CSV table of C-alpha atoms in Angstrom, one decimal:
chain,number,residue,atom,x,y,z
A,1,UNK,CA,141.4,-46.1,104.2
A,2,UNK,CA,143.9,-45.8,101.3
A,3,UNK,CA,142.3,-48.9,99.7
A,4,UNK,CA,138.8,-47.4,100.0
A,5,UNK,CA,140.0,-44.1,98.5
A,6,UNK,CA,141.5,-46.0,95.5
A,7,UNK,CA,138.2,-47.8,95.0
A,8,UNK,CA,136.0,-44.7,95.0
A,9,UNK,CA,136.2,-44.1,91.2
A,10,UNK,CA,135.2,-47.7,90.6
A,11,UNK,CA,132.3,-47.6,93.2
A,12,UNK,CA,131.2,-44.2,91.8
A,13,UNK,CA,131.1,-45.7,88.3
A,14,UNK,CA,128.9,-48.6,89.5
A,15,UNK,CA,126.6,-46.1,91.2
A,16,UNK,CA,126.2,-44.0,88.0
A,17,UNK,CA,125.8,-47.1,85.8
A,18,UNK,CA,122.9,-48.2,88.1
A,19,UNK,CA,121.5,-44.7,88.2
A,20,UNK,CA,121.6,-44.1,84.4
A,21,UNK,CA,120.6,-47.6,83.3
A,22,UNK,CA,117.6,-47.7,85.6
A,23,UNK,CA,116.6,-44.1,84.7
A,24,UNK,CA,117.1,-44.6,81.0
A,25,UNK,CA,115.2,-47.9,80.9
A,26,UNK,CA,112.4,-46.5,83.0
A,27,UNK,CA,112.0,-43.6,80.6
A,28,UNK,CA,112.0,-45.9,77.6
A,29,UNK,CA,109.3,-48.2,79.1
A,30,UNK,CA,107.1,-45.2,79.7
A,31,UNK,CA,108.3,-42.9,77.0
A,32,UNK,CA,105.0,-41.2,76.2
A,33,UNK,CA,104.6,-40.2,79.8
A,34,UNK,CA,108.2,-39.0,80.0
A,35,UNK,CA,107.7,-36.9,76.8
A,36,UNK,CA,104.5,-35.4,78.3
A,37,UNK,CA,106.5,-34.5,81.5
A,38,UNK,CA,109.1,-32.7,79.5
A,39,UNK,CA,106.4,-30.9,77.5
A,40,UNK,CA,104.9,-29.7,80.8
A,41,UNK,CA,108.3,-28.6,82.2
A,42,UNK,CA,108.3,-24.8,82.7
A,43,UNK,CA,111.9,-24.7,81.3
A,44,UNK,CA,112.0,-27.2,78.4
A,45,UNK,CA,108.5,-27.3,77.0
A,46,UNK,CA,109.6,-26.0,73.5
A,47,UNK,CA,112.1,-28.9,73.1
A,48,UNK,CA,109.8,-31.8,74.1
A,49,UNK,CA,110.4,-33.3,70.6
A,50,UNK,CA,114.1,-33.6,71.2
A,51,UNK,CA,115.1,-33.5,74.9
A,52,UNK,CA,113.5,-36.9,75.8
A,53,UNK,CA,115.6,-38.7,73.1
A,54,UNK,CA,118.8,-36.7,74.0
A,55,UNK,CA,118.4,-37.5,77.8
A,56,UNK,CA,117.8,-41.3,77.3
A,57,UNK,CA,120.6,-41.7,74.7
A,58,UNK,CA,123.0,-39.7,76.9
A,59,UNK,CA,122.3,-41.8,80.0
A,60,UNK,CA,122.8,-45.1,78.1
A,61,UNK,CA,126.0,-43.9,76.4
A,62,UNK,CA,127.5,-42.7,79.7
A,63,UNK,CA,126.6,-46.0,81.3
A,64,UNK,CA,128.5,-47.8,78.5
A,65,UNK,CA,131.5,-45.6,78.9
A,66,UNK,CA,131.6,-46.2,82.6
A,67,UNK,CA,131.5,-49.9,82.0
A,68,UNK,CA,134.7,-50.0,80.0
A,69,UNK,CA,137.9,-49.3,82.1
A,70,UNK,CA,139.6,-47.6,79.1
A,71,UNK,CA,136.8,-45.0,78.9
A,72,UNK,CA,135.8,-44.8,82.6
A,73,UNK,CA,137.4,-41.4,83.1
A,74,UNK,CA,135.5,-40.0,80.1
A,75,UNK,CA,132.3,-41.5,81.6
A,76,UNK,CA,132.9,-39.8,84.9
A,77,UNK,CA,133.4,-36.5,83.2
A,78,UNK,CA,130.2,-37.1,81.3
A,79,UNK,CA,128.4,-38.0,84.6
A,80,UNK,CA,129.7,-34.8,86.2
A,81,UNK,CA,128.4,-32.8,83.2
A,82,UNK,CA,124.9,-34.3,83.0
A,83,UNK,CA,124.4,-34.2,86.8
A,84,UNK,CA,125.5,-30.6,86.8
A,85,UNK,CA,123.0,-29.9,84.1
A,86,UNK,CA,120.2,-31.6,86.1
A,87,UNK,CA,121.2,-29.7,89.2
A,88,UNK,CA,121.1,-26.3,87.4
A,89,UNK,CA,117.7,-27.3,85.9
A,90,UNK,CA,116.2,-28.0,89.3
A,91,UNK,CA,117.7,-24.8,90.8
A,92,UNK,CA,116.0,-22.8,88.0
A,93,UNK,CA,112.7,-24.7,88.6
A,94,UNK,CA,112.8,-23.8,92.2
A,95,UNK,CA,113.8,-20.2,91.9
A,96,UNK,CA,112.9,-18.8,88.4
A,97,UNK,CA,110.1,-21.0,87.1
A,98,UNK,CA,106.5,-19.7,86.7
A,99,UNK,CA,105.4,-22.9,88.6
A,100,UNK,CA,106.8,-26.0,90.1
A,101,UNK,CA,105.7,-29.1,88.2
A,102,UNK,CA,105.3,-32.7,89.4
A,103,UNK,CA,108.4,-34.8,90.0
A,104,UNK,CA,109.9,-36.6,87.0
A,105,UNK,CA,109.6,-40.2,88.2
A,106,UNK,CA,112.2,-43.0,88.0
A,107,UNK,CA,114.5,-43.6,91.0
A,108,UNK,CA,113.6,-40.2,92.4
A,109,UNK,CA,109.8,-40.4,92.1
A,110,UNK,CA,109.3,-40.3,95.9
A,111,UNK,CA,111.5,-37.2,96.3
A,112,UNK,CA,110.4,-33.6,96.3
A,113,UNK,CA,112.2,-31.0,94.3
A,114,UNK,CA,114.4,-29.9,97.2
A,115,UNK,CA,115.4,-33.5,98.0
A,116,UNK,CA,116.0,-34.0,94.3
A,117,UNK,CA,118.3,-31.0,94.3
A,118,UNK,CA,120.3,-32.3,97.3
A,119,UNK,CA,120.7,-35.7,95.7
A,120,UNK,CA,122.0,-34.1,92.5
A,121,UNK,CA,124.5,-31.9,94.3
A,122,UNK,CA,125.8,-35.0,96.1
A,123,UNK,CA,126.1,-36.8,92.8
A,124,UNK,CA,128.0,-33.9,91.3
A,125,UNK,CA,130.4,-33.9,94.2
A,126,UNK,CA,130.9,-37.6,94.0
A,127,UNK,CA,131.6,-37.5,90.3
A,128,UNK,CA,134.1,-34.7,90.7
A,129,UNK,CA,135.9,-36.4,93.6
A,130,UNK,CA,136.1,-39.6,91.7
A,131,UNK,CA,137.6,-37.8,88.7
A,132,UNK,CA,140.3,-36.1,90.9
A,133,UNK,CA,141.5,-39.4,92.4
A,134,UNK,CA,141.0,-41.6,89.4
A,135,UNK,CA,144.4,-43.0,88.2
A,136,UNK,CA,145.2,-42.2,84.7
A,137,UNK,CA,146.3,-45.8,84.2
A,138,UNK,CA,146.0,-48.8,86.5
A,139,UNK,CA,149.8,-49.1,86.9
A,140,UNK,CA,150.0,-45.4,87.9
A,141,UNK,CA,150.8,-44.9,91.6
A,142,UNK,CA,150.9,-41.1,91.9
A,143,UNK,CA,149.0,-38.2,90.5
A,144,UNK,CA,151.1,-35.1,90.2
A,145,UNK,CA,149.9,-31.6,90.9
A,146,UNK,CA,149.8,-30.8,87.2
A,147,UNK,CA,147.3,-33.6,86.6
A,148,UNK,CA,145.1,-32.5,89.4
A,149,UNK,CA,145.0,-28.9,88.2
A,150,UNK,CA,144.2,-30.1,84.7
A,151,UNK,CA,141.3,-32.2,85.9
A,152,UNK,CA,140.1,-29.4,88.2
A,153,UNK,CA,140.1,-27.0,85.2
A,154,UNK,CA,138.2,-29.5,83.0
A,155,UNK,CA,135.6,-30.0,85.8
A,156,UNK,CA,135.0,-26.2,85.9
A,157,UNK,CA,134.7,-26.0,82.1
A,158,UNK,CA,132.3,-29.0,82.1
A,159,UNK,CA,130.2,-27.4,84.9
A,160,UNK,CA,130.2,-24.1,83.1
A,161,UNK,CA,129.2,-25.6,79.7
A,162,UNK,CA,126.4,-27.6,81.4
A,163,UNK,CA,125.1,-24.6,83.2
A,164,UNK,CA,125.2,-22.3,80.2
A,165,UNK,CA,123.4,-25.0,78.1
A,166,UNK,CA,120.5,-25.4,80.6
A,167,UNK,CA,120.2,-21.6,81.0
A,168,UNK,CA,120.1,-21.1,77.3
A,169,UNK,CA,117.4,-23.8,76.9
A,170,UNK,CA,115.4,-22.1,79.6
A,171,UNK,CA,115.4,-18.7,78.1
A,172,UNK,CA,115.0,-19.9,74.5
A,173,UNK,CA,112.2,-22.2,75.5
A,174,UNK,CA,110.4,-19.3,77.3
A,175,UNK,CA,110.6,-17.2,74.2
A,176,UNK,CA,109.4,-20.0,71.9
A,177,UNK,CA,106.5,-21.0,74.1
A,178,UNK,CA,105.3,-17.5,74.7
A,179,UNK,CA,106.0,-15.9,71.3
A,180,UNK,CA,106.6,-18.6,68.7
A,181,UNK,CA,104.7,-21.5,70.1
A,182,UNK,CA,104.8,-24.8,68.2
A,183,UNK,CA,101.5,-26.0,69.8
A,184,UNK,CA,103.1,-27.2,73.0
A,185,UNK,CA,100.9,-26.4,76.0
A,186,UNK,CA,102.2,-25.7,79.5
A,187,UNK,CA,99.7,-27.0,82.0
A,188,UNK,CA,99.8,-25.4,85.4
A,189,UNK,CA,99.1,-27.8,88.3
A,190,UNK,CA,96.1,-26.7,90.3
A,191,UNK,CA,95.4,-23.5,88.4
A,192,UNK,CA,91.8,-23.8,89.6
A,193,UNK,CA,90.6,-25.7,92.7
A,194,UNK,CA,87.8,-26.2,95.2
A,195,UNK,CA,84.8,-26.5,92.8
A,196,UNK,CA,81.4,-25.4,94.2
A,197,UNK,CA,78.2,-26.1,92.4
A,198,UNK,CA,74.7,-24.7,92.2
A,199,UNK,CA,71.9,-26.7,90.4
A,200,UNK,CA,70.1,-24.2,88.3
A,201,UNK,CA,67.3,-26.6,87.4
A,202,UNK,CA,67.6,-26.0,83.6
A,203,UNK,CA,70.3,-25.7,81.0
A,204,UNK,CA,69.1,-22.5,79.4
A,205,UNK,CA,70.9,-20.0,81.6
A,206,UNK,CA,73.8,-17.9,80.3
A,207,UNK,CA,76.2,-15.4,81.8
A,208,UNK,CA,74.7,-11.8,81.6
A,209,UNK,CA,77.3,-10.0,83.7
A,210,UNK,CA,79.1,-9.6,87.0
A,211,UNK,CA,79.7,-7.2,89.8
A,212,UNK,CA,82.7,-8.4,91.7
A,213,UNK,CA,81.6,-12.0,92.6
A,214,UNK,CA,77.9,-11.3,92.2
A,215,UNK,CA,77.0,-13.1,89.0
A,216,UNK,CA,74.0,-12.2,86.8
A,217,UNK,CA,72.4,-14.8,84.6
A,218,UNK,CA,69.9,-14.5,81.7
A,219,UNK,CA,67.7,-17.3,80.3
A,220,UNK,CA,67.2,-18.1,76.7
A,221,UNK,CA,63.7,-19.6,77.1
A,222,UNK,CA,62.6,-16.9,79.5
A,223,UNK,CA,64.1,-13.7,78.1
A,224,UNK,CA,62.8,-11.4,80.8
A,225,UNK,CA,64.1,-13.5,83.7
A,226,UNK,CA,67.2,-12.2,85.6
A,227,UNK,CA,69.1,-14.5,87.8
A,228,UNK,CA,71.5,-13.5,90.5
A,229,UNK,CA,74.0,-15.5,92.5
A,230,UNK,CA,75.6,-13.6,95.4
A,231,UNK,CA,79.3,-14.0,96.6
A,232,UNK,CA,78.2,-16.5,99.2
A,233,UNK,CA,77.4,-18.8,96.3
A,234,UNK,CA,74.6,-20.6,98.0
A,235,UNK,CA,71.5,-20.3,95.7
A,236,UNK,CA,70.1,-18.7,92.6
A,237,UNK,CA,67.8,-15.7,93.1
A,238,UNK,CA,65.5,-14.8,90.2
A,239,UNK,CA,63.2,-11.9,89.3
A,240,UNK,CA,61.3,-10.8,86.2
A,241,UNK,CA,62.2,-7.7,84.2
A,242,UNK,CA,59.6,-5.6,82.3
A,243,UNK,CA,59.9,-3.6,79.1
A,244,UNK,CA,57.8,-0.6,78.1
A,245,UNK,CA,56.9,-2.0,74.7
A,246,UNK,CA,56.3,-5.8,74.6
A,247,UNK,CA,54.5,-5.8,71.2
A,248,UNK,CA,57.6,-5.8,69.0
A,249,UNK,CA,58.4,-8.9,66.9
A,250,UNK,CA,61.1,-10.3,69.1
A,251,UNK,CA,63.3,-13.2,68.0
A,252,UNK,CA,66.3,-13.5,70.3
A,253,UNK,CA,66.4,-11.3,73.3
A,254,UNK,CA,69.7,-11.1,75.2
A,255,UNK,CA,70.2,-9.7,78.7
A,256,UNK,CA,73.4,-7.9,79.7
A,257,UNK,CA,74.2,-6.4,83.1
A,258,UNK,CA,76.9,-3.8,83.8
A,259,UNK,CA,75.8,-3.1,87.3
A,260,UNK,CA,73.7,-1.1,88.1
A,261,UNK,CA,72.9,-0.6,84.3
A,262,UNK,CA,71.4,-3.4,82.3
A,263,UNK,CA,69.9,-3.8,78.8
A,264,UNK,CA,67.8,-6.2,76.8
A,265,UNK,CA,68.6,-6.4,73.1
A,266,UNK,CA,67.5,-8.2,70.0
A,267,UNK,CA,69.6,-7.6,66.9
A,268,UNK,CA,67.1,-9.2,64.5
A,269,UNK,CA,64.2,-6.8,65.4
A,270,UNK,CA,66.5,-4.7,66.1
A,271,UNK,CA,65.9,-3.1,69.5
A,272,UNK,CA,67.6,-2.2,72.7
A,273,UNK,CA,65.9,-1.5,76.1
A,274,UNK,CA,67.9,0.0,78.9
A,275,UNK,CA,67.3,0.1,82.7
A,276,UNK,CA,69.0,0.7,86.0
A,277,UNK,CA,68.8,-1.8,88.9
A,278,UNK,CA,67.0,-2.1,91.3
A,279,UNK,CA,64.3,-0.7,88.9
A,280,UNK,CA,63.1,-3.8,86.9
A,281,UNK,CA,61.5,-1.8,84.1
A,282,UNK,CA,63.6,-1.1,81.0
A,283,UNK,CA,62.8,1.6,78.5
A,284,UNK,CA,63.1,1.6,74.8
A,285,UNK,CA,66.5,3.2,73.8
A,286,UNK,CA,66.9,2.1,70.2
A,287,UNK,CA,64.6,0.7,67.5
A,288,UNK,CA,65.5,-0.2,63.9
A,289,UNK,CA,68.6,1.9,63.8
A,290,UNK,CA,71.1,-0.9,63.4
A,291,UNK,CA,70.7,-4.6,62.8
A,292,UNK,CA,73.3,-6.8,64.6
A,293,UNK,CA,74.1,-10.4,65.4
A,294,UNK,CA,75.7,-9.5,68.7
A,295,UNK,CA,76.2,-6.4,70.8
A,296,UNK,CA,78.2,-5.6,73.9
A,297,UNK,CA,77.5,-2.7,76.2
A,298,UNK,CA,81.0,-1.2,76.7
A,299,UNK,CA,79.6,1.4,79.1
A,300,UNK,CA,76.2,2.8,79.7
A,301,UNK,CA,74.5,3.8,76.4
A,302,UNK,CA,77.5,2.8,74.3
A,303,UNK,CA,77.6,-0.5,72.4
A,304,UNK,CA,80.0,-2.4,70.2
A,305,UNK,CA,78.2,-4.7,67.7
A,306,UNK,CA,78.8,-7.1,64.9
A,307,UNK,CA,76.7,-6.8,61.7
A,308,UNK,CA,76.5,-7.6,58.0
A,309,UNK,CA,77.3,-4.9,55.6
A,310,UNK,CA,74.4,-4.0,53.4
A,311,UNK,CA,76.8,-3.2,50.5
A,312,UNK,CA,79.3,-6.1,50.6
A,313,UNK,CA,77.3,-8.6,52.7
A,314,UNK,CA,80.5,-9.1,54.6
A,315,UNK,CA,80.8,-9.0,58.4
A,316,UNK,CA,81.7,-5.6,59.9
A,317,UNK,CA,82.1,-4.2,63.4
A,318,UNK,CA,80.3,-1.1,64.6
A,319,UNK,CA,79.4,1.1,67.5
A,320,UNK,CA,76.1,2.6,68.6
A,321,UNK,CA,75.4,5.4,71.1
A,322,UNK,CA,71.9,5.4,72.5
A,323,UNK,CA,72.7,8.7,74.3
A,324,UNK,CA,73.8,10.4,71.1
A,325,UNK,CA,70.6,10.0,69.0
A,326,UNK,CA,71.5,6.4,68.2
A,327,UNK,CA,74.6,7.4,66.2
A,328,UNK,CA,76.1,4.5,64.4
A,329,UNK,CA,79.8,4.1,63.3
A,330,UNK,CA,81.1,1.2,61.2
A,331,UNK,CA,84.6,-0.3,60.8
A,332,UNK,CA,84.7,-2.7,57.8
A,333,UNK,CA,88.5,-3.4,58.0
A,334,UNK,CA,88.8,-4.7,61.5
A,335,UNK,CA,87.9,-8.3,60.6
A,336,UNK,CA,90.4,-9.7,58.1
A,337,UNK,CA,88.8,-11.6,55.2
A,338,UNK,CA,90.4,-14.8,54.0
A,339,UNK,CA,87.7,-16.5,52.0
A,340,UNK,CA,84.2,-15.0,51.9
A,341,UNK,CA,84.3,-12.3,54.7
A,342,UNK,CA,81.3,-14.0,56.4
A,343,UNK,CA,82.0,-17.5,57.6
A,344,UNK,CA,85.8,-17.1,57.7
A,345,UNK,CA,85.5,-14.0,60.0
A,346,UNK,CA,83.0,-15.7,62.3
A,347,UNK,CA,84.0,-15.7,65.9
A,348,UNK,CA,83.2,-14.5,69.4
A,349,UNK,CA,83.9,-11.1,71.0
A,350,UNK,CA,84.0,-10.2,74.6
A,351,UNK,CA,85.0,-7.3,76.8
A,352,UNK,CA,87.7,-7.0,79.4
A,353,UNK,CA,85.8,-4.9,82.0
A,354,UNK,CA,89.2,-3.9,83.5
A,355,UNK,CA,90.0,-1.6,80.6
A,356,UNK,CA,87.0,-1.9,78.3
A,357,UNK,CA,89.0,-3.6,75.5
A,358,UNK,CA,87.1,-5.7,73.1
A,359,UNK,CA,88.8,-9.0,72.2
A,360,UNK,CA,87.5,-10.7,69.0
A,361,UNK,CA,88.6,-14.4,68.7
A,362,UNK,CA,88.1,-16.1,65.4
A,363,UNK,CA,86.4,-19.5,65.5
A,364,UNK,CA,88.2,-21.1,62.5
A,365,UNK,CA,91.8,-19.7,62.7
A,366,UNK,CA,94.4,-19.1,65.4
A,367,UNK,CA,94.0,-15.4,65.8
A,368,UNK,CA,92.4,-12.8,68.1
A,369,UNK,CA,92.2,-9.0,67.6
A,370,UNK,CA,91.7,-6.2,70.1
A,371,UNK,CA,89.8,-2.9,69.6
A,372,UNK,CA,89.0,0.0,71.9
A,373,UNK,CA,85.6,1.6,72.3
A,374,UNK,CA,86.3,3.9,69.2
A,375,UNK,CA,86.6,0.8,66.9
A,376,UNK,CA,90.3,1.3,66.6
A,377,UNK,CA,92.5,-1.8,66.2
A,378,UNK,CA,94.9,-1.7,69.1
A,379,UNK,CA,96.6,-5.1,68.8
A,380,UNK,CA,96.3,-8.7,67.8
A,381,UNK,CA,97.8,-12.1,68.6
A,382,UNK,CA,97.7,-15.8,67.7
A,383,UNK,CA,96.4,-18.8,69.6
A,384,UNK,CA,99.0,-21.5,70.0
A,385,UNK,CA,97.6,-24.0,67.5
A,386,UNK,CA,98.8,-24.0,63.9
A,387,UNK,CA,95.6,-23.3,62.0
A,388,UNK,CA,96.3,-19.9,60.5
A,389,UNK,CA,93.9,-20.2,57.6
A,390,UNK,CA,90.2,-21.1,58.0
A,391,UNK,CA,89.4,-24.6,56.7
A,392,UNK,CA,85.9,-24.1,55.2
A,393,UNK,CA,84.0,-25.7,52.4
A,394,UNK,CA,81.8,-22.9,51.1
A,395,UNK,CA,79.3,-23.1,48.2
A,396,UNK,CA,77.3,-20.3,46.6
A,397,UNK,CA,73.7,-21.2,45.7
A,398,UNK,CA,71.9,-20.0,42.6
A,399,UNK,CA,70.1,-17.3,44.5
A,400,UNK,CA,73.5,-15.8,45.5
A,401,UNK,CA,73.3,-17.0,49.2
A,402,UNK,CA,76.5,-18.6,50.7
A,403,UNK,CA,76.3,-21.9,52.6
A,404,UNK,CA,78.7,-24.3,54.3
A,405,UNK,CA,78.9,-27.5,52.4
A,406,UNK,CA,80.3,-29.5,55.3
A,407,UNK,CA,80.9,-28.9,59.1
A,408,UNK,CA,83.7,-26.4,59.6
A,409,UNK,CA,87.0,-27.1,61.4
A,410,UNK,CA,86.5,-25.2,64.6
A,411,UNK,CA,89.6,-24.0,66.4
A,412,UNK,CA,88.4,-21.8,69.3
A,413,UNK,CA,85.2,-22.2,71.3
A,414,UNK,CA,84.5,-19.9,74.3
A,415,UNK,CA,86.3,-17.0,75.7
A,416,UNK,CA,86.5,-14.8,78.8
A,417,UNK,CA,88.8,-11.9,79.7
A,418,UNK,CA,89.9,-10.3,82.9
A,419,UNK,CA,92.7,-7.8,83.6
A,420,UNK,CA,94.6,-8.2,80.4
A,421,UNK,CA,94.3,-12.0,80.3
A,422,UNK,CA,92.3,-13.8,77.6
A,423,UNK,CA,91.0,-17.2,78.6
A,424,UNK,CA,90.3,-19.3,75.5
A,425,UNK,CA,88.7,-22.7,75.3
A,426,UNK,CA,90.5,-24.5,72.5
A,427,UNK,CA,89.0,-27.4,70.4
A,428,UNK,CA,92.3,-28.8,69.5
A,429,UNK,CA,94.7,-31.2,71.2
A,430,UNK,CA,98.3,-30.1,71.3
A,431,UNK,CA,101.6,-31.9,71.1
A,432,UNK,CA,102.4,-34.6,73.7
A,433,UNK,CA,99.0,-34.3,75.4
A,434,UNK,CA,96.9,-37.2,76.8
A,435,UNK,CA,94.1,-38.3,74.5
A,436,UNK,CA,92.0,-39.3,77.5
A,437,UNK,CA,92.4,-35.9,79.2
A,438,UNK,CA,91.5,-34.2,76.0
A,439,UNK,CA,88.4,-36.3,75.5
A,440,UNK,CA,87.1,-35.8,79.1
A,441,UNK,CA,88.1,-32.2,79.7
A,442,UNK,CA,87.9,-28.7,78.3
A,443,UNK,CA,91.2,-27.1,77.7
A,444,UNK,CA,91.6,-23.4,78.6
A,445,UNK,CA,94.6,-21.5,77.2
A,446,UNK,CA,95.5,-18.2,78.8
A,447,UNK,CA,97.1,-15.3,76.9
A,448,UNK,CA,98.4,-11.9,78.0
A,449,UNK,CA,96.7,-10.3,75.1
A,450,UNK,CA,98.4,-6.8,75.2
A,451,UNK,CA,101.7,-8.4,74.5
A,452,UNK,CA,100.3,-11.3,72.5
A,453,UNK,CA,102.0,-13.9,74.6
A,454,UNK,CA,100.9,-17.3,75.7
A,455,UNK,CA,101.0,-17.9,79.4
A,456,UNK,CA,99.8,-21.3,80.4
A,457,UNK,CA,96.9,-23.8,80.1
A,458,UNK,CA,94.7,-25.9,82.4
A,459,UNK,CA,92.0,-28.5,82.2
A,460,UNK,CA,88.4,-28.2,83.4
A,461,UNK,CA,87.0,-31.7,83.9
A,462,UNK,CA,83.6,-32.3,82.3
A,463,UNK,CA,80.6,-33.0,84.4
A,464,UNK,CA,79.4,-36.3,83.1
A,465,UNK,CA,78.4,-35.9,79.4
A,466,UNK,CA,77.8,-32.2,79.7
A,467,UNK,CA,80.4,-29.9,78.1
A,468,UNK,CA,81.2,-26.5,79.3
A,469,UNK,CA,79.1,-24.0,77.3
A,470,UNK,CA,80.5,-20.7,78.6
A,471,UNK,CA,82.9,-19.3,81.2
A,472,UNK,CA,83.4,-16.1,83.2
A,473,UNK,CA,86.4,-14.9,85.2
A,474,UNK,CA,86.6,-12.6,88.2
A,475,UNK,CA,89.4,-11.5,90.4
A,476,UNK,CA,89.2,-14.6,92.6
A,477,UNK,CA,87.1,-17.1,90.7
A,478,UNK,CA,86.4,-18.8,87.4
A,479,UNK,CA,82.8,-19.7,86.7
A,480,UNK,CA,81.5,-22.1,84.1
A,481,UNK,CA,78.0,-23.2,83.0
A,482,UNK,CA,77.7,-26.9,82.3
A,483,UNK,CA,74.4,-28.7,81.9
A,484,UNK,CA,72.1,-27.5,84.6
A,485,UNK,CA,75.0,-26.5,86.9
A,486,UNK,CA,76.8,-23.3,87.7
A,487,UNK,CA,80.3,-24.2,88.9
A,488,UNK,CA,82.7,-21.9,90.7
A,489,UNK,CA,86.4,-22.6,91.0
A,490,UNK,CA,88.9,-20.7,93.1
A,491,UNK,CA,91.7,-19.2,90.9
A,492,UNK,CA,95.2,-19.8,92.1
A,493,UNK,CA,96.8,-17.5,89.5
């Protein structure tokens, strides 16, 4: 028994050498995947450029120290420290993380996080015990009480330093990811699941509105068609709307439903018809009062629209009330000009029906802005990519018109909003992300826009060659239109 006790430090050293060499070599052989795993860690995402190298180097250096009898005690202290850090890391994952990621592979790839935690605690205890009974020198026969107290104190200091370091990395990483992101996405496993599909027959449908999980669809090629999919999500029901003046020179009619109210608008004519379901006839509410490229019904009879200023030719935002004699109000300072005030301010704006906030997301730069129904700027934030200035090649023709000389560098694509969360489809691949996943999926980044903080990301797999062309979010589901299909996913967050 005494002989076994005296051999524990040596056996422990062999165990940690095997553990660290195997783990380090495994990480080096699959370094890209290891770096991606660190990038997806809910605690270390912001340090994915540095942590993988630090972990591998530390593991290999400790293995070397343990292999040399003169430095074995130092190696055991280092083993105790790094295993303490790993243990605290897993404890934080299990108790304070926004989500629990997949396991990190290597020797422990078959273990769950709880088993992983137990293994690490056992390793910490083993290293600590080996240190306490390790002889200072081979010829030393006894360890006096002073030596034991000194080593016990050093173990406590080592454990405290390791714990504080991991906790610091956790909180600083959270701040960097959510407030000062360096384009490192945090992908949540299974953020959406259980896809259900309805074949719509054609690819010309678009989202017109929602009432709970009753989804309304418009059709670009049949402007008076209204589609409805009920919460049972079994089939598409269609009907035909009517307007009381069909002789106007329509160009691009758009349907919007804010149940039971709905409207049909064409900003090029310009005209707005309004109706109340189940009545399928809409009456003329506005004609030639305000031209617009897009308009959103904030509430019945009140619209927020985007237009081009007749004075500066730059893009402006405005509001129109069909109840108040079609009164129009403009805000020419909401959209920030960088180059020409036309192309550089181009983007998409949507409404969060929960609080009637309007969120305007630029296409060509990493910014979104929030306004209320009075056109007042109430906040702004940045998407996590690094394109802060629009990359556009603009030329002015002899007649004074402005054109794009080459295709623009598009940053943001489609958006949806629900209950203070902005869902943004990004066109750009972030750091440490799989090229294959980026090519075969759409990436959705989620922001808590009132506090301008990034929350998480998830993939939506493409249906064959068809890309997602729009999305919509409700309290329980996420809907997308892709090709001829309407797809509903269950939201888990």
